[in-house]
XYZ file of C-alpha atoms in Angstrom:
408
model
C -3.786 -5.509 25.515
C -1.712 -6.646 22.289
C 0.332 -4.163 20.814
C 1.500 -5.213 16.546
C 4.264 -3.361 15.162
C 4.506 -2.656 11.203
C 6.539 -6.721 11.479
C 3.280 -8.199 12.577
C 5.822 -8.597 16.392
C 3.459 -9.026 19.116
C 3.479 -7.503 22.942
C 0.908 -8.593 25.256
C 0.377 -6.152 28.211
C -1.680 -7.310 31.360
C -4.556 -4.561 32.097
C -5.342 -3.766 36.054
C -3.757 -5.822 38.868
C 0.571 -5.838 38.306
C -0.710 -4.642 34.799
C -1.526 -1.176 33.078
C -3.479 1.045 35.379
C -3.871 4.199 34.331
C -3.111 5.900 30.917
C -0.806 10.121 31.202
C -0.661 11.873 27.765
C 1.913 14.347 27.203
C 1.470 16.948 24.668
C 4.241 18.838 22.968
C 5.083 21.978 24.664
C 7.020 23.277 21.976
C 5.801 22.451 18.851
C 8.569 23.458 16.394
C 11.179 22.196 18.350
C 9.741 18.820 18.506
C 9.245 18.714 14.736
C 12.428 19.443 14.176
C 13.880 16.660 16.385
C 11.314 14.604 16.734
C 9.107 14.361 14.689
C 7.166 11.273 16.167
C 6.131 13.380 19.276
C 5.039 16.104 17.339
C 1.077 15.583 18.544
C 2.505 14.266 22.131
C 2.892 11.254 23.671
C 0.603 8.708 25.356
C 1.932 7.045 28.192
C 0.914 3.680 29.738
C 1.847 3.443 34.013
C 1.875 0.656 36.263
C 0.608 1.191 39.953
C 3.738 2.303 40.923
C 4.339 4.589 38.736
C 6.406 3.011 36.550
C 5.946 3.965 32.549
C 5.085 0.512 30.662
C 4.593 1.796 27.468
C 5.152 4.842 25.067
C 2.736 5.770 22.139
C 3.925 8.569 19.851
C 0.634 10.241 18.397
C 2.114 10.755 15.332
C 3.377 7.603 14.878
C -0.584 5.633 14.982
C -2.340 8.612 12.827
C -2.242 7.325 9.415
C -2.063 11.171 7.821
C 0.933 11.814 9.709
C 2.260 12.487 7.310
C -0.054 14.707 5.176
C -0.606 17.224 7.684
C 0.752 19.785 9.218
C 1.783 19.918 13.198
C -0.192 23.482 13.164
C -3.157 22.127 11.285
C -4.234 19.395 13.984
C -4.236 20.460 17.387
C -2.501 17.182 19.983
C -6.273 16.218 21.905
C -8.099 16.222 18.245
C -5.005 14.271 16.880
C -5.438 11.786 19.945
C -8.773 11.365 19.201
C -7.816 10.726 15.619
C -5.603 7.873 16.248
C -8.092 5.988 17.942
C -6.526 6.032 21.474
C -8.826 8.039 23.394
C -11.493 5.300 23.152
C -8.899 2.383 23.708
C -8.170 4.409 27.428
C -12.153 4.320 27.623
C -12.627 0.836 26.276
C -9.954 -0.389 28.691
C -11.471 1.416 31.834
C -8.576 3.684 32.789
C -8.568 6.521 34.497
C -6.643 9.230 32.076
C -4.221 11.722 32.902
C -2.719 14.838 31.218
C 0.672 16.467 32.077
C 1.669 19.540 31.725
C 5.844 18.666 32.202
C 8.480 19.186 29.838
C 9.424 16.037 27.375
C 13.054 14.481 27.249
C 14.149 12.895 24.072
C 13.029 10.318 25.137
C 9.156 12.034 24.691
C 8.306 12.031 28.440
C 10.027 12.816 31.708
C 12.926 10.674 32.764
C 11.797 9.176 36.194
C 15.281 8.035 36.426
C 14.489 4.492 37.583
C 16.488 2.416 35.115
C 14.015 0.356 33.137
C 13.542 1.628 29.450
C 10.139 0.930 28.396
C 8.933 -0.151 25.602
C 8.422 2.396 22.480
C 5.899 1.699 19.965
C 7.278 3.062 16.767
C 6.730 1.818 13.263
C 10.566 1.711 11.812
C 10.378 2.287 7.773
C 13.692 -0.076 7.256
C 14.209 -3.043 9.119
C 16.784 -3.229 12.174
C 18.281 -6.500 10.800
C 19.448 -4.033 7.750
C 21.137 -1.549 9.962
C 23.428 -4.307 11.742
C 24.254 -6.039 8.162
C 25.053 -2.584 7.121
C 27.667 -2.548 10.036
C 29.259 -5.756 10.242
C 29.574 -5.872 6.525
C 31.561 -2.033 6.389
C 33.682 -3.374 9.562
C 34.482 -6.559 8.333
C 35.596 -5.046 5.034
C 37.981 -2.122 6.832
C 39.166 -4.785 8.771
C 39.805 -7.970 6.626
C 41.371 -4.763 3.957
C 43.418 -3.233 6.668
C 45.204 -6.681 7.694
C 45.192 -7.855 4.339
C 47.570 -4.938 3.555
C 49.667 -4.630 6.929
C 49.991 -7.738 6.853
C 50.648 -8.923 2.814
C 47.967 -11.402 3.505
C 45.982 -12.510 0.063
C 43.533 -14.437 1.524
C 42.451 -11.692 3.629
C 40.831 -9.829 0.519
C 38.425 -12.049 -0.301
C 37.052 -11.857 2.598
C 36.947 -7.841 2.768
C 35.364 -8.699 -0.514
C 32.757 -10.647 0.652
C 31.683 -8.800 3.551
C 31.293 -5.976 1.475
C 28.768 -7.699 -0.898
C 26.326 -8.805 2.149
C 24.721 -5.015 1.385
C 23.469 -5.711 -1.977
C 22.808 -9.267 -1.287
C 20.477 -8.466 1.466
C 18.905 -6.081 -0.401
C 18.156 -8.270 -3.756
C 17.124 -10.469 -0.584
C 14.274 -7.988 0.856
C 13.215 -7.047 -3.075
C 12.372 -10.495 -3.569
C 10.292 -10.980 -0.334
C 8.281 -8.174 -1.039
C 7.648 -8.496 -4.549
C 6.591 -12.007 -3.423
C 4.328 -10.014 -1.157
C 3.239 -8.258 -3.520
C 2.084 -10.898 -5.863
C 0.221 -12.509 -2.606
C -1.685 -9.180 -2.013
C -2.631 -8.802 -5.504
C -4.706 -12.388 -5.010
C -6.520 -11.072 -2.069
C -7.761 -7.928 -2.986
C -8.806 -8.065 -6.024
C -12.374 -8.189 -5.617
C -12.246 -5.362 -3.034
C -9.822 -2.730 -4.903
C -10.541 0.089 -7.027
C -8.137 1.700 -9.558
C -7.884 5.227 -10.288
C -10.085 6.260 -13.972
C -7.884 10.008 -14.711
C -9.849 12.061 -17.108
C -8.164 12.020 -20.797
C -5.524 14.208 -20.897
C -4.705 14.654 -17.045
C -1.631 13.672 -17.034
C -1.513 10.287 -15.721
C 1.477 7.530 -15.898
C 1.821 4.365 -15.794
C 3.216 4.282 -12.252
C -0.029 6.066 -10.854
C -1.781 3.453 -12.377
C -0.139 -0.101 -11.533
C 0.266 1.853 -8.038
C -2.111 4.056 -6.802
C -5.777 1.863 -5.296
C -8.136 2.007 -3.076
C -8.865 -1.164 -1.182
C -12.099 -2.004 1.153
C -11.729 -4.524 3.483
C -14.257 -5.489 6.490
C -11.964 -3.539 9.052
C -10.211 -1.191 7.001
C -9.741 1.125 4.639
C -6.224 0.767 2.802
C -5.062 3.877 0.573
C -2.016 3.432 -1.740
C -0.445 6.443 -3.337
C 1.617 6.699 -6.221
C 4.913 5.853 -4.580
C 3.202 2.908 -2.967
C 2.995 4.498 0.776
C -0.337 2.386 2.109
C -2.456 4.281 4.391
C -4.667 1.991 6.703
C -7.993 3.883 8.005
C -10.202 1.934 10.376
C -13.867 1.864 9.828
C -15.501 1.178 13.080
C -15.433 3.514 16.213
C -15.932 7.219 15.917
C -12.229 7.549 14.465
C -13.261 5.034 11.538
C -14.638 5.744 7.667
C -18.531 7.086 8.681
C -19.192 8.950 5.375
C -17.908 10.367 2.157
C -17.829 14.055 0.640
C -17.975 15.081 -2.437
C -16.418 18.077 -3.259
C -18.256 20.393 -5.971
C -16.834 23.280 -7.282
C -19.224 26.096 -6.272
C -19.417 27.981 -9.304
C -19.700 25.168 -11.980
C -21.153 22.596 -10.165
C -17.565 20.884 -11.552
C -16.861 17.883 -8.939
C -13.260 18.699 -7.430
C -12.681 15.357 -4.636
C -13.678 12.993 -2.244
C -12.865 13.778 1.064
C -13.099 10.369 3.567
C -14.420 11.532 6.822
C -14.733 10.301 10.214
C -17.663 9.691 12.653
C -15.986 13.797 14.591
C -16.436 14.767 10.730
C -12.649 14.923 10.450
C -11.230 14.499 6.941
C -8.830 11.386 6.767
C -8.081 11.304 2.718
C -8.173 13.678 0.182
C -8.527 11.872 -3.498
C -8.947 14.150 -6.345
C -11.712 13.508 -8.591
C -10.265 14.047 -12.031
C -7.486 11.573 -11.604
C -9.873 8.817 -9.441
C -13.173 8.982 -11.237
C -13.040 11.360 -14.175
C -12.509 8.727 -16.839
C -14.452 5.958 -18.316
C -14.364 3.600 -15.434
C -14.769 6.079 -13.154
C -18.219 6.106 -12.761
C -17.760 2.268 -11.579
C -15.039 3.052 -9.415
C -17.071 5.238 -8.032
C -20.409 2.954 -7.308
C -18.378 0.636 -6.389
C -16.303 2.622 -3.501
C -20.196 3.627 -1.859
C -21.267 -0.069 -2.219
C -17.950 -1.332 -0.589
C -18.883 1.451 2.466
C -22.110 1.597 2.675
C -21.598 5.355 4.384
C -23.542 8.113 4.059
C -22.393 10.390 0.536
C -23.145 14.128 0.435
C -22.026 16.965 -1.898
C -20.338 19.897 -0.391
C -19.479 23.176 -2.385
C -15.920 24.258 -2.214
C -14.822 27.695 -3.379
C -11.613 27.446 -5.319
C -9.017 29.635 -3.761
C -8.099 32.615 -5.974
C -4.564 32.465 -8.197
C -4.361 28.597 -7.176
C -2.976 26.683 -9.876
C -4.281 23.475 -7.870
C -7.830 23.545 -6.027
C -6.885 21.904 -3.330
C -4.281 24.157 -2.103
C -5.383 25.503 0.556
C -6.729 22.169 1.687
C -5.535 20.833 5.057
C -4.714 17.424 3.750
C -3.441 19.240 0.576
C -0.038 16.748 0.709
C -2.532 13.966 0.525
C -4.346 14.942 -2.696
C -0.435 15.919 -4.547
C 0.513 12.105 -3.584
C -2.938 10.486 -4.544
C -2.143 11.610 -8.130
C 0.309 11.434 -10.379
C 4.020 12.728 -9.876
C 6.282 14.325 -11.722
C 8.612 11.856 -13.131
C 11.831 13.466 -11.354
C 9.937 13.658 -7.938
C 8.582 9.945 -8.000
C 12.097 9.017 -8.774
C 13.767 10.694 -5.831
C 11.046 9.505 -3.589
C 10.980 5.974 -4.709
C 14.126 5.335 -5.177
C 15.734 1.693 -3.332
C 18.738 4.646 -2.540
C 16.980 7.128 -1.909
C 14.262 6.056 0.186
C 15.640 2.941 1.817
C 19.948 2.135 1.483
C 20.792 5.648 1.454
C 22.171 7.426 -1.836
C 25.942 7.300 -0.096
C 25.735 3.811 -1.048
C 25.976 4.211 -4.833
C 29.330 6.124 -4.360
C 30.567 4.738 -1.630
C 30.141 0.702 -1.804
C 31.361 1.367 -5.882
C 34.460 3.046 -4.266
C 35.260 0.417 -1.820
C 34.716 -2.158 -3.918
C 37.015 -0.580 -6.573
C 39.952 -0.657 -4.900
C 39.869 -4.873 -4.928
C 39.464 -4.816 -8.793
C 42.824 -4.873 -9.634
C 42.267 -8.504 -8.243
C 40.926 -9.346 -11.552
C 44.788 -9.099 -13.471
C 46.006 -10.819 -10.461
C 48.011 -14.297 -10.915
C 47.263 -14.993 -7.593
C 43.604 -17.085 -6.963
C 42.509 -15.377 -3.725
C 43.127 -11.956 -5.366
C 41.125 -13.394 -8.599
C 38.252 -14.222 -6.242
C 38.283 -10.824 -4.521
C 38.531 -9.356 -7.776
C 35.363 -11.117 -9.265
C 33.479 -10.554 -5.008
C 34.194 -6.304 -6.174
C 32.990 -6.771 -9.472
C 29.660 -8.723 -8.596
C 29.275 -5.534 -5.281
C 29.420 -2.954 -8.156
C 26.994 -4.524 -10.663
C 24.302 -5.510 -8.013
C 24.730 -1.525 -6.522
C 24.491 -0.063 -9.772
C 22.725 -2.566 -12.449
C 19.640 -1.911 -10.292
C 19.755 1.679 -9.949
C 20.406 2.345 -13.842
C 17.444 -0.277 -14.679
C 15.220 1.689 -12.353
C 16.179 4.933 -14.123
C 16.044 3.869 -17.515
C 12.591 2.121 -17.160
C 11.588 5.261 -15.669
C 12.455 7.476 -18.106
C 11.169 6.001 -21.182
C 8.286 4.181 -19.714
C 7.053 4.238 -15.841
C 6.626 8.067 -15.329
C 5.998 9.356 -18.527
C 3.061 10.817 -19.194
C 0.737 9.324 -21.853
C 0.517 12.709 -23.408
C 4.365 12.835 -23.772
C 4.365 8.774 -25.395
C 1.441 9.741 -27.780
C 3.247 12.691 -28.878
């Protein structure tokens, strides 16, 4: 069995003989609590044992169902989400013999046998490891190289606190290049296999929705990106996979509401609302073109529109879904998308500024090593904050703005 994080990092594990043998799922026996603190468990945890006992592996549910996190804990009960994910039939394809235990869960998400051995825990991390250690070696180096510097009326010493302290934003213009390089690579091999949203004049719509938001068929997969570029990957073969489409109708005008991506249990995996998808003049393509690319089954469903709802789909169990598959108010898409909000941390635009700071008196300096610090704090401040203001600007006067508010 090979097991590929979010890094494309493989584990092999051996199945049968000094391998996996048998397969315990833990559900959550207290749901809230486990939200709260964990919120990977929140469905329970499947466990992989060796013939002794010993845990191999650990699967957070939540972790391998691509709506994680457009659901609610309350709305999905732990053995439907494990048939979600795909898991039950990888216990069945595999041949093991599956157990379910009813003991408490440690923070760790199952029991502690107390033998020792961690196993492994297959999580998808959002921000790379690498990024946490630069993150400490450059604020230690800093404190330290500063704090001899000064006890010690050593100049050269502040470069280098200066230095270590610009590794942050380095490594980040770093990782912004790879993936918009990435990016650009992905753009070449989808485009024959992506659809764009088509909003309905009038709806609202911005420009980020629209360089952002697609739907992209593949032969194994279905890959959903929402307006702040979150990608969704939905399998299509096995029971868990894309086996038909619904559309939603309201059912008093006839007025179609959304598409609702099911599964082969009839489960509903997406939510995309029609208006902004395939209410406007290419949305009739967009729309061909998504059944051609499936080839499922499409039916029309009537959906009653819940009463005093300023949005239809409010009631809707994957009602998160539909909110992100459109477009966003400008404010929200900004916190959300943010480099510092969503990835360094918004500490760092006050805090690496401050730090920095404090070696710009460097610049009136006589001395060269104070000079060079001086010009190290300088270059920190404008690659923290030259990208942040650019990202704000461009937002406010182009990226989320509506076209209603430009054409006014």
């Amino acid at each position: 069995m090979v097991v590929r994080d979010a890094r494309c990092q493989e584990r092999r594990y051996a199945v049968g003989a000094d391998g996996i043998e048998r397969a315990v799922f833990f559900p959550p026996q207290d749901v809230w609590g486990i939200v709260q603190s964990r919120p990977a468990d929140r469905w329970g945890v499947l466990v992989f044992k060796d013939n002794r006992g010993r845990d191999i592996l650990h699967v957070p549910l939540a972790e391998w169902l691509p709506e994680a996190e457009n659901i609610g804990a309350l709305d999905l009960r732990p053995h439907d989400c494990f048939g979600r994910t795909g898991l039950r039939q990888l216990v069945e394809t595999l041949g093991l013999p599956l157990e379910e235990s009813l003991e408490p869960v440690t923070a760790s998400g199952v029991p502690d046998d107390g033998r020792g051995s961690a196993p492994h825990r297959s999580v998808h991390a959002e921000s790379p490891r690498r990024r946490g250690c630069v993150k400490g070696v450059a604020l230690f180096g800093w404190f330290i190289a500063l704090v001899i510097g000064i006890a010690a009326d050593l100049t050269w010493a502040m470069p280098v606190a200066a230095g270590a302290l610009i590794l942050l934003p380095a490594g980040d213009a770093v990782v912004r290049v790879r993936a918009w390089w990435r990016n650009r690579r992905h753009g070449r091999l989808v485009k024959n296999t992506e659809i764009r949203p088509s909003p309905a004049a009038g709806s609202g719509e911005t420009r980020r929705f629209l360089r952002t938001a697609s739907l992209c068929v593949s032969p194994h997969d279905v890959v959903l990106t929402n307006t702040l570029g979150e990608e969704r990957w939905i399998g299509r073969a096995g029971t868990h996979g894309v086996a038909r489409l619904v559309r939603l109708v309201d059912a008093t005008t006839g007025e179609p509401l959304g598409v609702e991506v099911r599964d082969g249990e009839d489960e509903v995996r997406a939510l995309l609302p029609w208006r902004f998808w395939f209410a406007g003049p290419q949305g009739s393509d967009g729309w061909r073109a998504l059944v051609g690319l499936l080839g499922v089954p499409v039916s029309d469903e009537k959906y009653g529109r819940p009463k005093d709802a300023q949005l239809w789909w409010q009631d809707h169990a994957l009602a998160a879904d539909a909110r992100k598959m459109s477009p966003m108010k400008a404010k929200d898409a900004r916190k959300q998308s943010g480099w510092h909000n969503s990835v360094a941390g918004t500490e760092e635009l006050v805090t690496l500024p401050f730090f920095s700071a404090l070696l710009l008196v460097g610049l009136f300096s006589d001395e060269a090593p104070m000079i060079l610090a001086g010009w190290l704090s300088a270059l920190t401040i404008a690659l923290v904050l030259g990208p942040a203001t650019v990202s704000v600007l461009v937002s406010r006067l182009s990226y989320d703005r509506t076209f209603e508010a430009k054409n006014g």
